[in-house]
Coordinates of C-alpha atoms in Angstrom, one line a residue:
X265 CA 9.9 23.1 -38.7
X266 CA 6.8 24.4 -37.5
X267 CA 4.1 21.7 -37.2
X268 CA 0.2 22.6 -36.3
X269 CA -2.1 20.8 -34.6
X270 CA -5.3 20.8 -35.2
X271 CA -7.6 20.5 -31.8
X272 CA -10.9 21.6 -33.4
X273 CA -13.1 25.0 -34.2
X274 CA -13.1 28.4 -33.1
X275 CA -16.3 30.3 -32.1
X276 CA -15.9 31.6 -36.1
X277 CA -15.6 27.9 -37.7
X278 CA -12.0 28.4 -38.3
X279 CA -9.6 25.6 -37.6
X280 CA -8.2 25.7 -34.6
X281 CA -4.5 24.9 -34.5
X282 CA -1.7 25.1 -32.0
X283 CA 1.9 25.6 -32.4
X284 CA 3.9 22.5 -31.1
X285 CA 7.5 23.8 -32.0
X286 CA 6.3 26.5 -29.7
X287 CA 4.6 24.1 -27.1
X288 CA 7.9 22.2 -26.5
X289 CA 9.1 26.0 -25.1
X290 CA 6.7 26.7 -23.3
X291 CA 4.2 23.9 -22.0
X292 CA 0.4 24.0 -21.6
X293 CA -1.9 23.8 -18.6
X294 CA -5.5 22.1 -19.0
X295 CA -8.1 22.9 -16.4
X296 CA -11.8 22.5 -16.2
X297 CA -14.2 20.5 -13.5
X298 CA -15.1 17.1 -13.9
X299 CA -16.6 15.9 -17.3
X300 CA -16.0 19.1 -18.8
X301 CA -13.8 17.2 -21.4
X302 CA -9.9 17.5 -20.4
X303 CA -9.2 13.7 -20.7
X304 CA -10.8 13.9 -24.3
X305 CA -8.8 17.5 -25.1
X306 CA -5.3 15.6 -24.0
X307 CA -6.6 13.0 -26.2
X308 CA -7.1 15.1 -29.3
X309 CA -3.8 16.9 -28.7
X310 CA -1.7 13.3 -28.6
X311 CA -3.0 11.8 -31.4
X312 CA -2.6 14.5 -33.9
X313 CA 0.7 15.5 -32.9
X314 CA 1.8 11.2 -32.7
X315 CA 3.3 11.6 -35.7
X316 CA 5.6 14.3 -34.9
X317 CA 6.9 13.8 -31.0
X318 CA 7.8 11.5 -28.9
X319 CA 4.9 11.5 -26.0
X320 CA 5.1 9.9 -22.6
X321 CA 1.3 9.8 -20.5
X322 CA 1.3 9.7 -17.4
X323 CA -2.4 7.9 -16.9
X324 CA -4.2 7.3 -13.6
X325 CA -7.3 5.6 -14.5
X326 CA -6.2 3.6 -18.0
X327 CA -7.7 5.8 -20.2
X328 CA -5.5 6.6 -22.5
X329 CA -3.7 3.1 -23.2
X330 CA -6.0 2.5 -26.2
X331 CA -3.5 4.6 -28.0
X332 CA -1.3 1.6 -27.9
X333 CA -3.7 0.0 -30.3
X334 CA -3.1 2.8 -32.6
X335 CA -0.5 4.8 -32.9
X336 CA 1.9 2.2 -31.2
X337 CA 2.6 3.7 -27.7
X338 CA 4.2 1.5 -25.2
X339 CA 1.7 0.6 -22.6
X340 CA 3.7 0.5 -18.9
X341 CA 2.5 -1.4 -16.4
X342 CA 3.5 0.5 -13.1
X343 CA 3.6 -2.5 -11.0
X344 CA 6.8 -2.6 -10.8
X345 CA 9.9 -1.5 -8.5
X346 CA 11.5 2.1 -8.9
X347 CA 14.3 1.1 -10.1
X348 CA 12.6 -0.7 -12.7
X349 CA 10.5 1.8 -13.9
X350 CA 13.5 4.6 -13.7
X351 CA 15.3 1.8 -15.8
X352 CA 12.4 1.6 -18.6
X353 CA 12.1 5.4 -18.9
X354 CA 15.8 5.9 -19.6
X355 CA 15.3 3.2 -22.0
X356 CA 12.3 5.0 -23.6
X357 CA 14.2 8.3 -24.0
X358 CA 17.4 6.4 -25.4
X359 CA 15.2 4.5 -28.3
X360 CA 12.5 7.2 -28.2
X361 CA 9.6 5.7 -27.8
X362 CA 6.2 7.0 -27.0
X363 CA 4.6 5.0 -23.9
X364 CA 1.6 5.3 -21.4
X365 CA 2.5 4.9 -17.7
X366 CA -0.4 2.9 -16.9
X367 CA -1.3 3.2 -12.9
X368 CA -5.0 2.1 -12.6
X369 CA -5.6 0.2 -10.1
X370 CA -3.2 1.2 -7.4
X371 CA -3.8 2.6 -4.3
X372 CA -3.3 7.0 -4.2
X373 CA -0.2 6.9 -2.7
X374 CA 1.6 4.1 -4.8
X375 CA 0.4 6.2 -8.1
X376 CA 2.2 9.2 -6.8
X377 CA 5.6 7.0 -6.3
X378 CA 5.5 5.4 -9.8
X379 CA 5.0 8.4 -11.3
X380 CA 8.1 10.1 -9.5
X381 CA 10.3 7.1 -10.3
X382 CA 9.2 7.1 -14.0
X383 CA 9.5 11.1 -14.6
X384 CA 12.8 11.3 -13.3
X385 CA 14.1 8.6 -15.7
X386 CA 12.8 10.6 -18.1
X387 CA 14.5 13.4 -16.4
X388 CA 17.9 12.2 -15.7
X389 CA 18.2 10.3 -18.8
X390 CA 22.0 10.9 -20.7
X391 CA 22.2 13.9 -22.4
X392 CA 23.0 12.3 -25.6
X393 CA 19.2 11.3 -25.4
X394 CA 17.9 14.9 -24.8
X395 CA 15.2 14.6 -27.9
X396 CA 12.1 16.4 -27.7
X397 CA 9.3 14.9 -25.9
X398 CA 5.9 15.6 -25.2
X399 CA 5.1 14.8 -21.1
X400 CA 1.0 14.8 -20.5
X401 CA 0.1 14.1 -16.9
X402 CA -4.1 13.4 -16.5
X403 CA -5.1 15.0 -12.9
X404 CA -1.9 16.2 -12.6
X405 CA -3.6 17.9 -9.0
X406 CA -3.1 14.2 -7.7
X407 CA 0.8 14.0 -8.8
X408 CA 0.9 17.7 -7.7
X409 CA -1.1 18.5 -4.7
X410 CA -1.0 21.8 -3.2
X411 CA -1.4 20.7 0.5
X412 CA -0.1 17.4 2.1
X413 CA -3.3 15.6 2.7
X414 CA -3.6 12.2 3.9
X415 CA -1.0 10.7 1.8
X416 CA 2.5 10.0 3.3
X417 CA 5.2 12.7 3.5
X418 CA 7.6 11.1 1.6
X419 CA 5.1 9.9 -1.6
X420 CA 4.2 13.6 -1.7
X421 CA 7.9 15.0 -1.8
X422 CA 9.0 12.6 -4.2
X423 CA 6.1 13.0 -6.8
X424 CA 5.9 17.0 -6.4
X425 CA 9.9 17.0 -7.1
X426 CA 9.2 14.9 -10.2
X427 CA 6.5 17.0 -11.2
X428 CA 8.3 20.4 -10.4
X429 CA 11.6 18.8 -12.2
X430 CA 9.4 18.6 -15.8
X431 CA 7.4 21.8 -15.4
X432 CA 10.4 24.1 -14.2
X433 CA 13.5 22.5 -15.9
X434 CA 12.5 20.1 -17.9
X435 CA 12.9 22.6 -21.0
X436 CA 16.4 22.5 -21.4
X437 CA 15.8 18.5 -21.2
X438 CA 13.5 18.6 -24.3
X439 CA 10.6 17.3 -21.9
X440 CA 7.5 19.5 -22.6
X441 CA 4.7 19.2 -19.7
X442 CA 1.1 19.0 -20.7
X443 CA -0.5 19.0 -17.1
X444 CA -4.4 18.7 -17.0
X445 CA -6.5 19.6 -13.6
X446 CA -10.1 20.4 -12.2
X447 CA -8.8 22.6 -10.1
X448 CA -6.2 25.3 -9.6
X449 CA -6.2 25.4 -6.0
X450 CA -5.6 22.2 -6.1
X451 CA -2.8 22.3 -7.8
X452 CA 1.0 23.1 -6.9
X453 CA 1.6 26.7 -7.4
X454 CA 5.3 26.2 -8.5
X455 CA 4.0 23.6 -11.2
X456 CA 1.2 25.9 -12.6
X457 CA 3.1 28.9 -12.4
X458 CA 5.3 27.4 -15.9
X459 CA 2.8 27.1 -18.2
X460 CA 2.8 29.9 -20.7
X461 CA -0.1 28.2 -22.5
X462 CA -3.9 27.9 -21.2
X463 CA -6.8 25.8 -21.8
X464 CA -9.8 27.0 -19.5
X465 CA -12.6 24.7 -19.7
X466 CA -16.2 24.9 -17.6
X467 CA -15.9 26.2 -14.1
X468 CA -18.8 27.1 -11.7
X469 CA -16.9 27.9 -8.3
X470 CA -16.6 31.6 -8.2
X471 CA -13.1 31.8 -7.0
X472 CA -11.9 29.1 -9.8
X473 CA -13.6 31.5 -12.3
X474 CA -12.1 34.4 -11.3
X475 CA -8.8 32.7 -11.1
X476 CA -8.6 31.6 -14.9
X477 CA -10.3 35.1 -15.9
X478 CA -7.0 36.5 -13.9
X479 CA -4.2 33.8 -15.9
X480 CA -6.2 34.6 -19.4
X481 CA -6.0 38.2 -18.7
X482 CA -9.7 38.6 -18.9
X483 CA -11.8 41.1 -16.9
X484 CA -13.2 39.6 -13.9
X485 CA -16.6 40.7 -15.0
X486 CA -16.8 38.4 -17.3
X487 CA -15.6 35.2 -15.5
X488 CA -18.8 34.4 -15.9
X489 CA -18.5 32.7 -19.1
X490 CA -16.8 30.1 -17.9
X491 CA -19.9 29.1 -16.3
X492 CA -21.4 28.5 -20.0
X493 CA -18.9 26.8 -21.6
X494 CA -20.4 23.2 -22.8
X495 CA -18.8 20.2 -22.9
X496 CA -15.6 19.9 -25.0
X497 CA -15.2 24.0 -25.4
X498 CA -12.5 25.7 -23.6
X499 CA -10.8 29.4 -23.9
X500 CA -7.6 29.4 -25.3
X501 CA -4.4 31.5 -24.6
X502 CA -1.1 31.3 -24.9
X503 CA 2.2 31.7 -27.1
X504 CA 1.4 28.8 -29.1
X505 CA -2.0 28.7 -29.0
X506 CA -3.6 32.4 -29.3
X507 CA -2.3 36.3 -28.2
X508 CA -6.1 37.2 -27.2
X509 CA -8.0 34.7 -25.3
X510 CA -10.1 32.7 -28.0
X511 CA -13.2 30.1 -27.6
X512 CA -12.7 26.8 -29.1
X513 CA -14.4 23.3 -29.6
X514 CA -12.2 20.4 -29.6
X515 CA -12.9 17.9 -32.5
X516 CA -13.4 14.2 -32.4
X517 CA -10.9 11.5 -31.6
X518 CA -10.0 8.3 -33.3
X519 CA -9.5 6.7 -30.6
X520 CA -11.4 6.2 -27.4
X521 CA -11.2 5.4 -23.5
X522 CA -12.2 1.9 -22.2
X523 CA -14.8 3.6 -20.0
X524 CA -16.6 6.3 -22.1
X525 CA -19.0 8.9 -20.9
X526 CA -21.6 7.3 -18.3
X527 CA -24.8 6.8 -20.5
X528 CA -28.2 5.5 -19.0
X529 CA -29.2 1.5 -18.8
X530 CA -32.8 0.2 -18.3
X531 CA -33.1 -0.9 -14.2
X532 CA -34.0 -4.7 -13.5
X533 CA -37.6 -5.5 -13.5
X534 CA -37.6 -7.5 -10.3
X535 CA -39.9 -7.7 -7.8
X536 CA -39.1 -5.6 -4.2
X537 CA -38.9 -8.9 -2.7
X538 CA -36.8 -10.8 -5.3
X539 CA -34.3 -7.8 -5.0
X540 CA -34.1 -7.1 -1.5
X541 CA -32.8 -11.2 -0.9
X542 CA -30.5 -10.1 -3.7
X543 CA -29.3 -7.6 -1.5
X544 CA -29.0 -9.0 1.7
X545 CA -28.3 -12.8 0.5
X546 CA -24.5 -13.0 0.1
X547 CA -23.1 -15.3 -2.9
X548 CA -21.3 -18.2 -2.5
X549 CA -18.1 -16.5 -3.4
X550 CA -19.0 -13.5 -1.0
X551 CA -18.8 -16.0 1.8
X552 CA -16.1 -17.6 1.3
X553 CA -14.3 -14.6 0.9
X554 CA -15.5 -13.3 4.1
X555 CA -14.6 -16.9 5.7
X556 CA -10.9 -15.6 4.5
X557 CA -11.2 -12.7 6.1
X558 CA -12.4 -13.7 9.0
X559 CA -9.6 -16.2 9.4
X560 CA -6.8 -12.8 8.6
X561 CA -8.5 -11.1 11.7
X562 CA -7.7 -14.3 13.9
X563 CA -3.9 -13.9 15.2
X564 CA -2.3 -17.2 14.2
X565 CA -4.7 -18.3 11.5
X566 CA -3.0 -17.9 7.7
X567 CA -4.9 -16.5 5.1
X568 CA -7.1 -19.6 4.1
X569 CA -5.8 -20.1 0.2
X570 CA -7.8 -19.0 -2.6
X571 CA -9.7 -21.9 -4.9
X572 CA -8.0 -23.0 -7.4
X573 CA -9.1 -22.4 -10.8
X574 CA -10.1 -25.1 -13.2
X575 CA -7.1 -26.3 -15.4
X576 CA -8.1 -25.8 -19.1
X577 CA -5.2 -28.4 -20.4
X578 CA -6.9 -31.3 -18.7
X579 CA -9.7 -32.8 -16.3
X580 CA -9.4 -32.1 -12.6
X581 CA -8.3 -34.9 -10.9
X582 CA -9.9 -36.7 -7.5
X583 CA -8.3 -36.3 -4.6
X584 CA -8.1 -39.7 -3.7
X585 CA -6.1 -40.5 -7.4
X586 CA -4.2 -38.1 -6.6
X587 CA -2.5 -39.3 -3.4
X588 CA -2.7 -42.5 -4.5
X589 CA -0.3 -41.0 -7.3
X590 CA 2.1 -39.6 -4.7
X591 CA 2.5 -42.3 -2.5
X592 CA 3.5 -44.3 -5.3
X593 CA 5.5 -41.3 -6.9
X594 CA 9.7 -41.8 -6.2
X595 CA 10.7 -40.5 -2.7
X596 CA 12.4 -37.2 -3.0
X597 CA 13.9 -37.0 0.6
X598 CA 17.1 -35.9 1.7
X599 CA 19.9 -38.8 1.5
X600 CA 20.0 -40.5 4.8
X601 CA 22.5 -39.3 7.4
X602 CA 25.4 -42.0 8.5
X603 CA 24.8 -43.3 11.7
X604 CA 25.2 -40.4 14.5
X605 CA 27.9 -41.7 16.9
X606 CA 27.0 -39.2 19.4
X607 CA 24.6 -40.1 22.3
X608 CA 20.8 -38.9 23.0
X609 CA 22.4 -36.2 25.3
X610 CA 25.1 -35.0 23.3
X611 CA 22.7 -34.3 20.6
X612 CA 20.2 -32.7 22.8
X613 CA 22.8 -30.7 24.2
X614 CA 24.0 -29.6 21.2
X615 CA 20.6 -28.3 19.3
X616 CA 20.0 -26.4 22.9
X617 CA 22.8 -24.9 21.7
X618 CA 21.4 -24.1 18.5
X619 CA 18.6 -22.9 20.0
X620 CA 20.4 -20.4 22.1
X621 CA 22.3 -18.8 19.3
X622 CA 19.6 -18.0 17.3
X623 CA 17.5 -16.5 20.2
X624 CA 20.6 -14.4 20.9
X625 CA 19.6 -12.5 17.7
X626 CA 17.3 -9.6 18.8
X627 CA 15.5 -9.9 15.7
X628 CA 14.4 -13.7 15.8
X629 CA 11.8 -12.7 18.0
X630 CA 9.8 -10.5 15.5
X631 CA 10.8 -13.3 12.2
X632 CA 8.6 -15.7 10.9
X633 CA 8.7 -19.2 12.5
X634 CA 9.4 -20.5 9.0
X635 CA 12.0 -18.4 8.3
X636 CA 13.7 -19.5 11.9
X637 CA 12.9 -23.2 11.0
X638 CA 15.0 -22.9 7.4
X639 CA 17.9 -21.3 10.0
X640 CA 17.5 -23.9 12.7
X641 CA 17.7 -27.0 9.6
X642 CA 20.7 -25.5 8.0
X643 CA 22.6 -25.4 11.7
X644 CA 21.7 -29.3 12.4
X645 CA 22.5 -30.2 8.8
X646 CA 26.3 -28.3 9.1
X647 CA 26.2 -30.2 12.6
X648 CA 24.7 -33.4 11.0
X649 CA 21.8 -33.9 13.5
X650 CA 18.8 -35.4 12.2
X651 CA 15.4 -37.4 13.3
X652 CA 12.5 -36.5 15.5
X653 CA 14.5 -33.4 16.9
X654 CA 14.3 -31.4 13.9
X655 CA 10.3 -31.6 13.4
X656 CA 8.7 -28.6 12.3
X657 CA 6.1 -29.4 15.2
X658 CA 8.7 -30.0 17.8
X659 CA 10.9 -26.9 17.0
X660 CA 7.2 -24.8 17.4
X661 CA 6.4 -26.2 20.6
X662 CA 10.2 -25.7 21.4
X663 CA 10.4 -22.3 20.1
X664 CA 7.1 -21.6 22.1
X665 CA 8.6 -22.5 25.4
X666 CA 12.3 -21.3 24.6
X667 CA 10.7 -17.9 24.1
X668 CA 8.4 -17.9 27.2
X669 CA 11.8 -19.0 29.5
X670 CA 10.3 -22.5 29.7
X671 CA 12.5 -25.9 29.7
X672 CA 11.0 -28.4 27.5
X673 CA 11.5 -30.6 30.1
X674 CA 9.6 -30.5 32.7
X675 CA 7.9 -33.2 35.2
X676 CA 5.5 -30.1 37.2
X677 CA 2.0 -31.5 36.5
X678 CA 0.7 -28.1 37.3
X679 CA 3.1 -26.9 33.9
X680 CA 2.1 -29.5 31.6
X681 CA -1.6 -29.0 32.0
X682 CA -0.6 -25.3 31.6
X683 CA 1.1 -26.2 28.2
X684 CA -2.1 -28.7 27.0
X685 CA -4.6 -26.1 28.0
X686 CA -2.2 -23.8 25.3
X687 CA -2.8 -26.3 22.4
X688 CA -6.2 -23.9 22.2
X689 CA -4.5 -21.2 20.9
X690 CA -3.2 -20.5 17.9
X691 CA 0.6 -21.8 17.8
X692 CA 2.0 -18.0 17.4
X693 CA 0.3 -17.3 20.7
X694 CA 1.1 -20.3 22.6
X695 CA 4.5 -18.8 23.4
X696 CA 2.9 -15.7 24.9
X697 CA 0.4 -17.5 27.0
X698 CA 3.3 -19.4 28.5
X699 CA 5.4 -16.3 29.2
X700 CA 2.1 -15.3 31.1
X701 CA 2.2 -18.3 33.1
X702 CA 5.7 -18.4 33.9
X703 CA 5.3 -14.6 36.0
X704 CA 1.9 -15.7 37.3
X705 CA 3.7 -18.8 38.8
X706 CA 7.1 -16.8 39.8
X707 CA 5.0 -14.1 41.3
X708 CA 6.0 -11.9 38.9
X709 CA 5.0 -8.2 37.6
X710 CA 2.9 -8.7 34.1
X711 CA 5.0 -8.7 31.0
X712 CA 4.5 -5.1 29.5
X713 CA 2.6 -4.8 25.9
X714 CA 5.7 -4.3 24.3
X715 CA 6.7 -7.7 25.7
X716 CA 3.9 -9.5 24.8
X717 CA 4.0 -8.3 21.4
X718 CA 7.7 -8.7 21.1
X719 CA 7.1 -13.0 22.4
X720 CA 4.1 -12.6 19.5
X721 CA 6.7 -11.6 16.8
X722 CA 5.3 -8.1 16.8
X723 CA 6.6 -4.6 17.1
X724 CA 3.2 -3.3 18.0
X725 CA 2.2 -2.7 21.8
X726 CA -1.4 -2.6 20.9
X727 CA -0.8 -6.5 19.9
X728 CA 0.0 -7.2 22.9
X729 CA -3.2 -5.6 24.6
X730 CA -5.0 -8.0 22.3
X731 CA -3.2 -11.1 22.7
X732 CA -4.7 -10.4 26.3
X733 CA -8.1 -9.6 25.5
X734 CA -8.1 -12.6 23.1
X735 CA -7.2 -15.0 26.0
X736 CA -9.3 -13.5 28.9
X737 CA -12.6 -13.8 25.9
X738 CA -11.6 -17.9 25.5
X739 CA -11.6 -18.1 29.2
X740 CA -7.6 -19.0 29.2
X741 CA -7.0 -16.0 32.0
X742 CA -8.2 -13.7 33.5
X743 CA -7.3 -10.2 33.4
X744 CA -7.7 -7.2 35.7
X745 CA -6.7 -3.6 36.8
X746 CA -6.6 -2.2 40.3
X747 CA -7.4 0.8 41.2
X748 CA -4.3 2.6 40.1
X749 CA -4.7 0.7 36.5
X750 CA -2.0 -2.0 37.1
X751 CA -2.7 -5.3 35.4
X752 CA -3.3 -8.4 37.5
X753 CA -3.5 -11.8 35.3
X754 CA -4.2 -15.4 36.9
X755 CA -3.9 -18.4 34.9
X756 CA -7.7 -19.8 34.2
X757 CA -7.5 -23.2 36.5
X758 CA -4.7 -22.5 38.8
X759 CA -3.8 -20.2 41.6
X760 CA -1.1 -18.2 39.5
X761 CA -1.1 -14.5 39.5
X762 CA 1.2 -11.9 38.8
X763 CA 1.6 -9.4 41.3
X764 CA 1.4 -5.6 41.6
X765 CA 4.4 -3.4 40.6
X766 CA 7.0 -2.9 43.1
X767 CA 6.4 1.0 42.6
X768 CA 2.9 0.5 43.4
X769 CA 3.3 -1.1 46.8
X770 CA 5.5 0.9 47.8
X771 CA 3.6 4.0 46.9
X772 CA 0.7 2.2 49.0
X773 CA 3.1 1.4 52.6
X774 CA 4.7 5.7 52.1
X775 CA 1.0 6.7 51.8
X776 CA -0.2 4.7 55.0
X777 CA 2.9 6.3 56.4
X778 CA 1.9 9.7 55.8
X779 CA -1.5 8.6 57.0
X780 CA -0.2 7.6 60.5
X781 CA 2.0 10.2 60.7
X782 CA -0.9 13.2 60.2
X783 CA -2.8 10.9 63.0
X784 CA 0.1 10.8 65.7
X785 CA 0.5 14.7 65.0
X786 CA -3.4 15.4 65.6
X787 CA -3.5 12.9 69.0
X788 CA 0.0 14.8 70.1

């Protein structure tokens, strides 16, 4: 059955049609710069052709989900896993269904992995389900690039496969690629190089023009025109579309994007002044949201919670009601433990037991002290030890000074105003400053960066290098380099320092060697 689609007029007036028994063979390419009306040609193309084929849309900016409304397209949301989206596609194929991949909002490099993970469902879906299916992709350059750029490796492999899968063997699938682009060179050669069918829109760089002039088979004299093409016009060629290369004007749409074309508004009439504190006055939600942020940057400071929104089922309630409603509420706690016939040390002994197992793990240094706390509560309850031992604020401090190499207890007065002057920090960092302590009182060398960082619960050297600048600013230690660009760092109210690297002394004593040596030869 041969079905035609009308896009709109020819230079003549005649109807301009396209062949999309023929389009399913042999695929169409759409290029033109920006605003020169591609998003509103794929448009035009979809909905008059809704009727007849299945259509998929792979859409970057949520244009095109207003065909939901419609002509009853699925809308996508691509926040999801692969899997699931690899999962719906198949599904989509199998019950054929027409759906919009919907990706606005995510970052560059998440688009290009949703898209891969939804095209090859489409691609690998059972044979049984081979139906014929129209595939548009909107800036298809971005799914496609023709360079790596700054996106990851691995999100630009995957999406170029999936795109090179639909354009170069998606035929015999029954998946027909409608790919639209500002630019050629922007685009993949091996994707571009399939489409039989062309839709040139406006150009003005010179070697764009004379690259369409080149596909359309047009002397290069004339590239030119492309220059004068309004909006909404493009030149036509192709085995389902025209033998000679043909001007056309697409034709309206039913339907429309959320964001339209940009159209002028009337400015504010403010005063300079009234605008400029406008400008430079932040609103109350601006700072609070920069109070957030400024508590991310701080190492050991969660993310301060967002404000809750109002509750529309009911009035907000005080804060004094309600406590006074969970005090009186019916304890939930754990049922109380039998009486532990074990004595004070046996139980001490056995969660430093506890303790050493888990910080045999390599990994427990770089997990989250919650997560270790959950672990450390399901050991004492198969153990059955309870009370003041399993604290969330006692395993922190002991986790602290288990990880710096510190007994908790200890009756050095010079170590336990070392350990109260660390209740300034954060408690993720408390740990570190104490491993700093414990070589600047052993005499030690400096614990490396990736030492630091590794006590911090980080696999980051550079996190290290700031736990240390953080101190030395708050005036907990001091830090220096000597002249070679060892680090030297005392404790801040005590005598401890680390020492120099053994290699750097040494270096020092077989220099002064040398030196004497040269002197006894030139006195001999």
């Amino acid at each position: 059955m041969t079905v035609a689609v009308d896009l709109g007029t020819t230079r003549n007036g005649d109807a301009a049609e396209l062949d999309l028994e023929e389009l399913l063979s042999t695929r169409l390419l759409v290029q033109g710069n920006s605003g020169s009306g591609k998003s509103h040609l794929l448009r035009r193309l979809l909905e008059r052709s809704a009727g007849h084929v299945q259509q998929a849309i792979v859409d970057p900016e949520g244009d095109f989900v207003t065909l939901a409304e419609r002509y009853g397209h699925v809308v996508v949301d691509a926040n999801r896993t692969p899997a699931e989206l690899t999962r719906i596609a198949s599904r989509i194929r199998q019950h054929r269904a027409s759906a919009v991949l919907n990706l606005e909002g995510l970052d560059a490099e998440v688009q290009m992995l949703c898209s891969a993970a939804f095209l090859n469902g489409l691609f690998e879906a059972d044979r049984a389900f081979w139906f014929p299916m129209l595939i548009a992709v909107d800036e298809a350059h971005l799914f496609a690039p023709s360079m790596s750029g700054e996106h990851s490796e691995e999100a630009r492999k995957a999406s170029l496969g999936a795109m090179t899968n639909l354009m170069c063997r998606g035929r015999k699938r029954g998946l027909a690629g409608v790919i639209a682009t500002q630019r050629l060179a922007k685009l993949a050669k091996n994707v571009a190089a399939e489409a039989s069918n062309f839709l040139m829109g406006r150009t003005f760089l010179d070697i764009d023009m004379q690259r369409a002039a080149d596909l359309l088979g047009m002397d290069r004299r004339t590239a030119e025109r492309f220059r004068d093409l309004n909006t909404g016009e493009f030149v036509a060629l192709g085995p389902a579309l025209y033998r000679r290369p043909e001007q056309v004007r697409i034709g309206p749409t039913e339907t429309h994007s959320k964001a339209g074309r940009p159209t002028l508004a009337p400015l504010p009439e403010l005063a300079p002044e009234d605008l400029a504190d406008l400008v430079f006055t932040a609103s109350p939600a601006e700072q609070e949201a920069e109070r957030r942020q400024a508590r991310r940057g701080v190492p050991g400071f969660p993310p301060a919670a967002a404000a809750p929104s109002p509750d529309p089922a009911g009035p907000a309630v005080a804060t004094r009601a309600l406590l006074e409603r969970v005090s009186q509420s019916p304890s939930i706690s754990e049922p109380a433990e039998p009486d532990d016939p074990r004595s004070a040390e046996e139980r001490a002994a056995a969660v430093d037991a506890i303790f050493a197992e888990m910080l045999q793990d390599p990994e427990a240094a770089f997990r989250p002290v919650p997560v270790l706390y959950q672990e450390f509560l399901t050991h004492c309850r198969l153990k059955r030890i309870s009370g003041a031992a399993t604290d969330m604020t006692a395993f922190r401090r002991r986790l602290s000074l288990a990880r710096a190499g510190i007994g908790e207890a200890t009756d050095d007065p010079e170590w336990q105003a070392v350990i109260e002057r660390a209740g300034e920090l954060p408690e993720e960092m408390q740990g570190v400053f104490m491993m700093l302590a414990r070589a600047a009182r052993d005499e030690a060398e400096c614990p490396s960066d990736e030492a630091l960082a590794r006590a911090y619960g980080s696999h980051s050297p550079s996190r290290g290098r700031f736990l240390l600048s953080f101190m030395d600013e708050r005036g907990l230690i001091t830090a220096d380099r000597d002249f070679r660009g060892n680090r030297v760092v005392t404790i801040a109210g005590t005598a401890w320092r680390t020492k120099l690297p053994q290699v750097a002394l040494d270096s020092i004593d077989e220099a002064r060697a040398r030196r004497a040596a040269r002197m006894a030869r030139k006195s001999g």
